[in-house]
Coordinates of C-alpha atoms and ligand atoms in Angstrom, one line a residue:
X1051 CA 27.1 39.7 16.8
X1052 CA 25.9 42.5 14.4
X1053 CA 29.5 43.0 13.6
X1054 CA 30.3 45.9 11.0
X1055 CA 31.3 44.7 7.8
X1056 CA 31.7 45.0 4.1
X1057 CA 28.3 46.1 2.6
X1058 CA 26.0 43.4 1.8
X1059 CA 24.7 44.8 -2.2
X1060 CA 26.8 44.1 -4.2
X1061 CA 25.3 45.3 -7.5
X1062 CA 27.1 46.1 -10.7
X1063 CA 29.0 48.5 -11.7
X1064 CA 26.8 50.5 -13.8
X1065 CA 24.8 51.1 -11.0
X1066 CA 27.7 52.8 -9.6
X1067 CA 26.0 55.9 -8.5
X1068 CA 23.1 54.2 -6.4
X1069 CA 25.6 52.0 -4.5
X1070 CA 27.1 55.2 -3.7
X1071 CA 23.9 56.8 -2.9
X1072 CA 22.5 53.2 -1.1
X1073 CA 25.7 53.3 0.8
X1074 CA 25.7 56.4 2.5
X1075 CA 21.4 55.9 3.1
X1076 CA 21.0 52.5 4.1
X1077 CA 24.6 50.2 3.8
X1078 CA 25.6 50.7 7.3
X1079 CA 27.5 47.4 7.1
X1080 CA 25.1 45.3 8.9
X1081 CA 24.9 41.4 8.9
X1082 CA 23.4 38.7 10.2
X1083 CA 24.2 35.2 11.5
X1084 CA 22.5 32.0 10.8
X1085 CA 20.7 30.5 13.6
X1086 CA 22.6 28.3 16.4
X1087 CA 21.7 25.5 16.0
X1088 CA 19.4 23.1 14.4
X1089 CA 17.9 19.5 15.5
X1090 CA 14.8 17.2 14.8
X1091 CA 12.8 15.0 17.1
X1092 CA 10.7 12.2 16.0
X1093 CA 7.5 12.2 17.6
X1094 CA 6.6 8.4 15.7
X1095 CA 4.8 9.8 13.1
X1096 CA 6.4 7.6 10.5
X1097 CA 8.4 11.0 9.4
X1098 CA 6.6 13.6 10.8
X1099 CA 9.7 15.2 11.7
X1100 CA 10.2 18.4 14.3
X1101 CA 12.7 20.7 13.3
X1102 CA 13.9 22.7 16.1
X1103 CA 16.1 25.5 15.9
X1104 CA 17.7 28.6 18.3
X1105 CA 18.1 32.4 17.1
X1106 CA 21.5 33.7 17.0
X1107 CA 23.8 34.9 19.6
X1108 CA 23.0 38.8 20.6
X1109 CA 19.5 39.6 18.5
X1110 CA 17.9 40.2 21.7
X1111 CA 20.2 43.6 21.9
X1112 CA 18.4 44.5 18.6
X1113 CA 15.8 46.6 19.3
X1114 CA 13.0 47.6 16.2
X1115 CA 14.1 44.8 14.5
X1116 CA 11.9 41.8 13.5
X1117 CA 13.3 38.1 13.4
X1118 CA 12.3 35.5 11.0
X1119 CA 13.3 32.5 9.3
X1120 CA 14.1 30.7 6.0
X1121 CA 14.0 27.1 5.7
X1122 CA 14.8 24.9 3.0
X1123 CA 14.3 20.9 3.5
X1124 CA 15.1 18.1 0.8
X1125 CA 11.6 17.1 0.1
X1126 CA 12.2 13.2 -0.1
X1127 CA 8.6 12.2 -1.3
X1128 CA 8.6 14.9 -4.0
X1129 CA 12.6 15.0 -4.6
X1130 CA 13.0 18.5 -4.7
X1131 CA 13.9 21.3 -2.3
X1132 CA 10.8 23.8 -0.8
X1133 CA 11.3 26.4 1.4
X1134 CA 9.1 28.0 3.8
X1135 CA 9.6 31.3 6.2
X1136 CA 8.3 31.1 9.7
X1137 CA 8.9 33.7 12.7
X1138 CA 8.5 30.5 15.0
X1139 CA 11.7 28.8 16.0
X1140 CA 10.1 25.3 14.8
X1141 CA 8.5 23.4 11.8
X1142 CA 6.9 20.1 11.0
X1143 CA 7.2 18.3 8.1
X1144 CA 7.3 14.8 6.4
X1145 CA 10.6 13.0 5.4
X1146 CA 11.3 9.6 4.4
X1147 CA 12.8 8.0 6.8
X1148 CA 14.9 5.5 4.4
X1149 CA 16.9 8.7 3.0
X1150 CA 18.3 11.6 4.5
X1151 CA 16.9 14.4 6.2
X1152 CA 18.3 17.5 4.9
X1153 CA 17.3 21.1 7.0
X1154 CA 19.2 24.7 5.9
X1155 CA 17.9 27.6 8.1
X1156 CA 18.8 31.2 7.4
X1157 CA 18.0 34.1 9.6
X1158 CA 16.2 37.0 7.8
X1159 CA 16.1 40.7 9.5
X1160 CA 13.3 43.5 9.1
X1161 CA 12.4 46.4 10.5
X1162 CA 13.1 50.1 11.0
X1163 CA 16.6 48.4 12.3
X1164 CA 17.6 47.5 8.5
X1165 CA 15.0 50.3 6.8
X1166 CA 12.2 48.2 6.4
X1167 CA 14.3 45.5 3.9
X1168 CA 14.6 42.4 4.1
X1169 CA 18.7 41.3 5.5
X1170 CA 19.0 37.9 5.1
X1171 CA 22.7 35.9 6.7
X1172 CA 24.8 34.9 4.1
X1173 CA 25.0 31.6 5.6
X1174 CA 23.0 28.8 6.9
X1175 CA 23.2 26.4 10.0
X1176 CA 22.5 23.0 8.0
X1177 CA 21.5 19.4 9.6
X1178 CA 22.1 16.5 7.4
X1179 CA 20.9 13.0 9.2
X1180 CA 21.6 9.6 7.6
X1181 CA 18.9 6.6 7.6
X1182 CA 19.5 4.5 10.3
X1183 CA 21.2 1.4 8.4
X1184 CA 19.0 -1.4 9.6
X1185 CA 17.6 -4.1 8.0
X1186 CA 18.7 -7.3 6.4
X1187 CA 19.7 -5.9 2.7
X1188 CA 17.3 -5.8 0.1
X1189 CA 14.4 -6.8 1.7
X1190 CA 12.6 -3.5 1.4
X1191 CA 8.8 -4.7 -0.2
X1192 CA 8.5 -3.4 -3.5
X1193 CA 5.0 -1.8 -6.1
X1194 CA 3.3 -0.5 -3.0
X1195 CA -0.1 0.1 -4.0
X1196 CA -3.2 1.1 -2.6
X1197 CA -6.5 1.0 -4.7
X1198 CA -9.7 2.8 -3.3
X1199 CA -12.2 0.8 -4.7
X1200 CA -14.9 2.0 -5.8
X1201 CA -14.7 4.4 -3.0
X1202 CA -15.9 1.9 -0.9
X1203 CA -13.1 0.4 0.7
X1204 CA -9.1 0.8 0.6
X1205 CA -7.1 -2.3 -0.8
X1206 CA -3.1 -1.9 -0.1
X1207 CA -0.7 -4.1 -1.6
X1208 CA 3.1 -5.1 -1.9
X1209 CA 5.1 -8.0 -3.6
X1210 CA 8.1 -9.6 -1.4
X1211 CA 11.4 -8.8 -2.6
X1212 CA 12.9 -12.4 -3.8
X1213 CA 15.5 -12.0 -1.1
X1214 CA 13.6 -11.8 1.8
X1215 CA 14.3 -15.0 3.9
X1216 CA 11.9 -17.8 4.8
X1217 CA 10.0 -17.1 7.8
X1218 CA 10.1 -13.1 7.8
X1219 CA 6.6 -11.4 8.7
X1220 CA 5.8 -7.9 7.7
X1221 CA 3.5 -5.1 9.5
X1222 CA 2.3 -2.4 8.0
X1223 CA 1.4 0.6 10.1
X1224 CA 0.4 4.1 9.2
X1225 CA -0.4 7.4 10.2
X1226 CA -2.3 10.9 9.1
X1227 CA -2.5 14.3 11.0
X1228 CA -5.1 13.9 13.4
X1229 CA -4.1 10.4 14.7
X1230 CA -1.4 10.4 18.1
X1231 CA 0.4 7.5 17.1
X1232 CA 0.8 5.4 14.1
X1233 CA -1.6 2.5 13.6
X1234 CA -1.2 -1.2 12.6
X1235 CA -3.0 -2.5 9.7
X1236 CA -6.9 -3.6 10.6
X1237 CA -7.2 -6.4 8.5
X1238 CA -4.3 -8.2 6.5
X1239 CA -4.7 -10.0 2.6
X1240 CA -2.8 -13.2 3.0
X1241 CA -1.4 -15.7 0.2
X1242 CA 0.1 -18.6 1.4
X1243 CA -0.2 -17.8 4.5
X1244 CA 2.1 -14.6 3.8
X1245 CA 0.8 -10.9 4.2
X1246 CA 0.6 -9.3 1.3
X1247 CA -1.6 -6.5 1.9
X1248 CA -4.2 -4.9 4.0
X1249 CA -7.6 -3.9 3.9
X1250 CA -8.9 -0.7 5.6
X1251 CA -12.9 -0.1 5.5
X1252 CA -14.4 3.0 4.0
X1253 CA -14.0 4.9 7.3
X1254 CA -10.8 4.2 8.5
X1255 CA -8.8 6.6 5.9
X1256 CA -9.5 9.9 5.7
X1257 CA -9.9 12.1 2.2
X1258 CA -7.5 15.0 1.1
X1259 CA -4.8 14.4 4.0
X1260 CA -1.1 12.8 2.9
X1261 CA -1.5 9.1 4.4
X1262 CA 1.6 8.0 5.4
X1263 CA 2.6 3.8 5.2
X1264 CA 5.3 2.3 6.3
X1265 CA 6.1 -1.8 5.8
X1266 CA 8.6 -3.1 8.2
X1267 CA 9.1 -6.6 9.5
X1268 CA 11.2 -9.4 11.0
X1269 CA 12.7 -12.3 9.7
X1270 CA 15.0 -15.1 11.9
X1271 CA 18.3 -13.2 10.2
X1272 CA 17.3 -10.0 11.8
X1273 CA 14.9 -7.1 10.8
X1274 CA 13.9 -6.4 7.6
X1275 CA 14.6 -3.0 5.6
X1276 CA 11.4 -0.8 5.9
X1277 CA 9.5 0.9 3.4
X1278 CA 7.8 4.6 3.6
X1279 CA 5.1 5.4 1.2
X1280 CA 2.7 8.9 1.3
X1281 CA -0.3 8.8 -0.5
X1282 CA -3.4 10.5 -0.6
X1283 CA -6.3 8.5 -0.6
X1284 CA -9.0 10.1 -3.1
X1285 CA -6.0 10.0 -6.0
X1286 CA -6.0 6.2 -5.5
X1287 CA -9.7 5.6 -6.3
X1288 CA -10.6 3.1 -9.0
X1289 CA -14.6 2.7 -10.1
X1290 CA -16.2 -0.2 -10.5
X1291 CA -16.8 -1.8 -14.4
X1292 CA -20.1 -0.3 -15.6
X1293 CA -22.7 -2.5 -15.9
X1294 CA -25.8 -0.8 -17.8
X1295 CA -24.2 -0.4 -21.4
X1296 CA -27.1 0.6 -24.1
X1297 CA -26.5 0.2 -28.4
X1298 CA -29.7 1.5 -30.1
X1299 CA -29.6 1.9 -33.7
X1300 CA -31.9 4.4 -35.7
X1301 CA -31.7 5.5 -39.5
X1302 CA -27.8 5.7 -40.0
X1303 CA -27.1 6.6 -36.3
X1304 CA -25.7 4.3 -33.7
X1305 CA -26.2 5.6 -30.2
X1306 CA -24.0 4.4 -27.4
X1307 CA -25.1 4.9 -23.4
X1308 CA -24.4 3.9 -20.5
X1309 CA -24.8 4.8 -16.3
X1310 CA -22.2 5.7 -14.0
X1311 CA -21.3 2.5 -12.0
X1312 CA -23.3 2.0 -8.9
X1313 CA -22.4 3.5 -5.8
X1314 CA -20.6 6.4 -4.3
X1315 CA -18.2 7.4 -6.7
X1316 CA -19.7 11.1 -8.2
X1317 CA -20.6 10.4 -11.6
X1318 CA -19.7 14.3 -12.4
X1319 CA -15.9 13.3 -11.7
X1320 CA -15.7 10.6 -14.1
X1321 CA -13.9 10.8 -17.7
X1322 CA -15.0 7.8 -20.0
X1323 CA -13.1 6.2 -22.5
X1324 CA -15.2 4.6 -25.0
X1325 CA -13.5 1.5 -27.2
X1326 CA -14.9 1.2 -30.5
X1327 CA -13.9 -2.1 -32.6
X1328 CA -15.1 -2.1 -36.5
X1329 CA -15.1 -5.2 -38.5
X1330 CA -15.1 -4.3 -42.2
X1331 CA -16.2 -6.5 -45.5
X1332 CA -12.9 -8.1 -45.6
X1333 CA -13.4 -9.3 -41.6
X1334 CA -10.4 -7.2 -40.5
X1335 CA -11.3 -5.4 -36.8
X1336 CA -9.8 -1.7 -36.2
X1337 CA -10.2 -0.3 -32.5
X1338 CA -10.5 3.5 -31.7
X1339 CA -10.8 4.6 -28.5
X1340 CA -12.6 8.2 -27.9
X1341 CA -12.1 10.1 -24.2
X1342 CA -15.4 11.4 -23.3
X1343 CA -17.1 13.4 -20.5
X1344 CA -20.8 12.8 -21.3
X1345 CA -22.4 8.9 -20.7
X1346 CA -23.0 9.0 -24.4
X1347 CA -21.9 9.2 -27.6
X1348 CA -23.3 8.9 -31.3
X1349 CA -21.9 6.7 -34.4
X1350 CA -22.6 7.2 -37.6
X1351 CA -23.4 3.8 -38.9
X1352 CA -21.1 2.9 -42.2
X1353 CA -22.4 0.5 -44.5
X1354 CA -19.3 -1.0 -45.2
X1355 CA -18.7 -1.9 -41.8
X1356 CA -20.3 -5.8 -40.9
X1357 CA -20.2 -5.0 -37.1
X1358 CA -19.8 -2.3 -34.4
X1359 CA -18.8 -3.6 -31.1
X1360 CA -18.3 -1.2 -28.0
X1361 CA -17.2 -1.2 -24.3
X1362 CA -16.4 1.9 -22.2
X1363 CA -14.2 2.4 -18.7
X1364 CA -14.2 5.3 -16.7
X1365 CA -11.7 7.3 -14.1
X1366 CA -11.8 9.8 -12.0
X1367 CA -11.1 13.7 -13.7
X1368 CA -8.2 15.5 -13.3
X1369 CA -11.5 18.4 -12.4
X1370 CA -11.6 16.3 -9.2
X1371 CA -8.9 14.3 -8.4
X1372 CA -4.6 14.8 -9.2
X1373 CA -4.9 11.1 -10.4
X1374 CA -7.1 7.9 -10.3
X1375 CA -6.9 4.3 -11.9
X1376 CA -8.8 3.0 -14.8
X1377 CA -11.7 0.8 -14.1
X1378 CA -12.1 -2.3 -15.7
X1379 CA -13.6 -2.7 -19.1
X1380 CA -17.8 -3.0 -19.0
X1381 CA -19.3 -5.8 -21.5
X1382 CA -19.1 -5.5 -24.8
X1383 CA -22.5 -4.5 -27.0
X1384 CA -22.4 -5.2 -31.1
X1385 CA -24.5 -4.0 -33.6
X1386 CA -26.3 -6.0 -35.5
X1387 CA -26.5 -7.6 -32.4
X1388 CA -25.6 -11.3 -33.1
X1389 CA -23.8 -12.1 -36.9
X1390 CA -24.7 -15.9 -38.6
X1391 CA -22.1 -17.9 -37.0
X1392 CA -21.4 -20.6 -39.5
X1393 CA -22.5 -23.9 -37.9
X1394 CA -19.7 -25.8 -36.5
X1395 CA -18.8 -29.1 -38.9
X1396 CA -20.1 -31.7 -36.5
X1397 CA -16.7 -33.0 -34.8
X1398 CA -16.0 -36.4 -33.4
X1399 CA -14.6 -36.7 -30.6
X1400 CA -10.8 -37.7 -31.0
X1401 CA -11.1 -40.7 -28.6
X1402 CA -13.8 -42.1 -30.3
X1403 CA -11.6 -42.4 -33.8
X1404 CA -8.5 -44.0 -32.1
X1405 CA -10.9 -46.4 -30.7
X1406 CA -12.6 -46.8 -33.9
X1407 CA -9.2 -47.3 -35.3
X1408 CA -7.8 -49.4 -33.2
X1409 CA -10.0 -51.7 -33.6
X1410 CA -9.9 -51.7 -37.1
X1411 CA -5.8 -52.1 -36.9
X1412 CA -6.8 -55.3 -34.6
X1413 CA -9.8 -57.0 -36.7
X1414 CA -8.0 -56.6 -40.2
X1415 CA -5.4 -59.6 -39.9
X1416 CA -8.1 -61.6 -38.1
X1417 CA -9.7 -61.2 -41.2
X1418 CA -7.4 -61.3 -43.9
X1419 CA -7.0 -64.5 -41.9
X1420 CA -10.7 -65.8 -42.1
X1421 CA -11.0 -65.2 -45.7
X1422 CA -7.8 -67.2 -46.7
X1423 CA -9.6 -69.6 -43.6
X1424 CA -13.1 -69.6 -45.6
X1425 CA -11.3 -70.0 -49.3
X1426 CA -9.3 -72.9 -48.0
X1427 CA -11.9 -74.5 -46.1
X1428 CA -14.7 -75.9 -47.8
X1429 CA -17.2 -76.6 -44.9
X1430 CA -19.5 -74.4 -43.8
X1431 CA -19.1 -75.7 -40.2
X1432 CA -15.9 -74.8 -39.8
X1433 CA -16.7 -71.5 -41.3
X1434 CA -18.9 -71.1 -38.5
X1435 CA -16.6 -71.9 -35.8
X1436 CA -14.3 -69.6 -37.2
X1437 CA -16.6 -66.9 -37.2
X1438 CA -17.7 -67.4 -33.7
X1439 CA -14.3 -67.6 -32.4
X1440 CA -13.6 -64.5 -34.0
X1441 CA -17.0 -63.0 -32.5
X1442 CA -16.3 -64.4 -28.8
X1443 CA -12.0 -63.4 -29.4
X1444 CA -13.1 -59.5 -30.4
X1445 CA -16.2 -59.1 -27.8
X1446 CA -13.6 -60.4 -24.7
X1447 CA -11.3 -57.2 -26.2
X1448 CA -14.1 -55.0 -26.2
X1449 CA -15.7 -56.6 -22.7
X1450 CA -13.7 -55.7 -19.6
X1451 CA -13.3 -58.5 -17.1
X1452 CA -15.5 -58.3 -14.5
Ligands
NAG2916 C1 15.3 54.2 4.2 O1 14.9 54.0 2.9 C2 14.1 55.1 2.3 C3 13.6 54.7 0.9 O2 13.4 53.3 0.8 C4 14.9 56.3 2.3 O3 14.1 57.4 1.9 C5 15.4 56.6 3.7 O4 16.3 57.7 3.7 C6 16.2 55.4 4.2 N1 16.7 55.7 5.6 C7 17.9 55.4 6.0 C8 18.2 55.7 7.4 O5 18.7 54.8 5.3
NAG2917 C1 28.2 27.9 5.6 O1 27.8 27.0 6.6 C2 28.2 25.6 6.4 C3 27.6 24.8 7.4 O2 26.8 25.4 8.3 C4 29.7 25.5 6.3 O3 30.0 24.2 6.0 C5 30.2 26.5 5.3 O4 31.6 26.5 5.3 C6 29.7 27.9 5.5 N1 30.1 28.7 4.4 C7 30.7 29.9 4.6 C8 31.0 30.7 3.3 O5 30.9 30.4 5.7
NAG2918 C1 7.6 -1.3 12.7 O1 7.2 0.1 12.8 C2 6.4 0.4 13.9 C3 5.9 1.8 13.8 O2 7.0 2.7 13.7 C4 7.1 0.1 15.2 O3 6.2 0.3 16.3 C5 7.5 -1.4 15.2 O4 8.2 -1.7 16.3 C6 8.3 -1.7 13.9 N1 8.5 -3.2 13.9 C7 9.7 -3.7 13.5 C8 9.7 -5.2 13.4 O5 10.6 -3.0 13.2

């Protein structure tokens, strides 16, 4: 196995004389193979994968010589390569199922056998493993998202792809380090009777440990394609709206507070973005929003400006946390606190003028028609009769039948 070959430096020429030097000293023509061979087992971790892997042929001749190992894995969830060096013969690490797994191992020498440098084999052993291709196509759920809200419960949500057929139900199930086997979702959101979600209590997720999701499902047509999502939990917290927002006004000063939102999210790791809308002489309103760390902030008050309105949010600090969501807005305060709204021109109601016209549409002819009735007629009586029947002929329009 340590077969005698060609030397293993291979630096410049200029450095001529030190390869001649290094040669006679150290480049004995040793090398080393990769390892034998390479597997993974999945223990049903939802991509918790075992990489497994055997030394090569003949090391255990070498005496004074230390074995280790290089591995570099396609890192699915960050999509990049890492690399790690262990002097075990195994490593455990998370893949996304969906793509491939993809392991390189190279065997590294040290010791008094290689003067104390580090020999590494030119090659690998490589394992390359292709999803499994199940699942009815494109029915994979799609904007996984998991909200931690208020850090008081866990909300996890998914929309249906549009081609996912009548009848299909989805699971979710997921997994961290410390739990044997993966777990089915506690409580499921429904709409319509479909899942859509699920809701895990404050308890049931742990802090600063990669969650791992995964959404499969059935449908009459056969399984559905399954979705793997890692996430840690304290970069998915959102805080609740705040709801104690002060505006005092002194000399030509405005001062802005406000308290963190109740409950247990640390006020220290919150960031605050404070809106700011302005509504000058002419009435137009010009917003400004100012990132903050305090739970106050100070205005000078401008006397061109008719009204200062405010409203803050807050999210977690990248001091705490890699990432957070936005709460929603609080109320909005204004200074001067109310303007005159102009009284509203009293309106009525439109239902009330078709009526009004309507009728005025059906009395007209009746009388235009009196009129020439009363010019042509010149007894009172008949007048009279006229009128009446007019009276009794509009009230049965205005009178429903009983
Ligand atoms: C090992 O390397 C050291 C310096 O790094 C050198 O002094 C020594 O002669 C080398 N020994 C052999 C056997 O090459
Ligand atoms: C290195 O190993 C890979 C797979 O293990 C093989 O495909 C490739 O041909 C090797 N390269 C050399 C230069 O031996
Ligand atoms: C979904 O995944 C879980 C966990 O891996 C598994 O136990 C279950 O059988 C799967 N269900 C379907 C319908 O594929």
């Amino acid at each position: 196995m340590m077969a005698t070959s060609k030397c293993w430096l291979l630096d410049p020429p200029v450095l001529l004389l030190l390869i001649i030097w290094k040669e006679s000293m150290q480049c004995n023509g040793l090398t080393v193979n990769p390892p034998e061979s390479i597997s993974v087992t999945d223990p049903g971790h939802l991509g918790q994968l075992e990489i497994t892997w055997d030394p090569p042929k003949g090391l255990t001749d070498m005496a004074e010589c230390s074995v280790t190992y290089h591995l570099e894995y396609f890192n699915t969830y960050k999509n990049r390569w890492s690399a790690v060096r262990t002097s075990r013969r195994t490593y455990t690490t998370q893949f996304d199922l969906m793509k491939n797994v993809e392991v390189r191992v190279y065997t590294l020498l040290d010791g008094p056998c290689t003067n104390n440098t580090v020999l590494k084999s030119k090659n690998y052993t490589e394992l390359i493993q292709n999803p499994p291709n199940t699942g009815v196509t494109g029915t994979e759920i799609q904007d996984f998202t998991c909200v931690f809200h208020n850090m008081e419960y866990v909300e996890c949500e998914w929309r249906r792809s549009p081609k996912t057929p009548a009848n299909s139900k989805q699971n979710l199930y997921y997994w961290y380090k410390s739990l044997e086997l993966a777990k089915e979702c506690p409580n499921y959101v429904f709409l319509d009777g479909v899942r859509i979600g699920c809701n895990f209590s404050k308890k049931s997720l742990p802090n600063f440990m990669d969650v791992i999701f995964c959404v499969n499902g059935s449908s009459p047509e056969g399984p559905l394609k399954t979705t793997f999502t890692s996430l840690k939990i304290q970069n998915q917290v959102k805080p609740a709206a705040t709801e104690k927002l002060y505006l005092q006004a002194g000399g030509d000063k405005l001062e802005l507070q406000w308290e963190n939102p109740a409950g247990s999210v640390p006020g220290q790791c919150l960031e605050w973005q404070v809106e700011h809308n302005q509504e000058g002489p002419n009435g137009k309103i010009s917003k400004e929003e100012t990132l903050v760390e305090d739970t106050s902030l100070a205005f000078r008050l401008s006397t061109t400006v008719k009204k200062n309105c405010f409203r803050v949010r807050s999210k977690m600090s990248k001091y705490c946390v890699d990432k957070g969501f936005w709460s929603d807005w609080s109320h909005q305060v204004c200074h001067p606190e109310k303007t005159e709204v102009p009284p509203e021109p009293y309106r009525v109601p439109v239902y009330l003028c078709a009526a009004a016209a309507m009728t005025a549409m059906l009395m007209l002819p009746l009388c235009v028609w009196a009129m020439i009735k009363m010019r042509n007629s010149k007894q009172e009586k008949k007048l009279d009769s006229v009128l009446s029947n007019l009276f009794t002929k509009s009230s049965t329009r205005v009178i429903p039948d009983v």
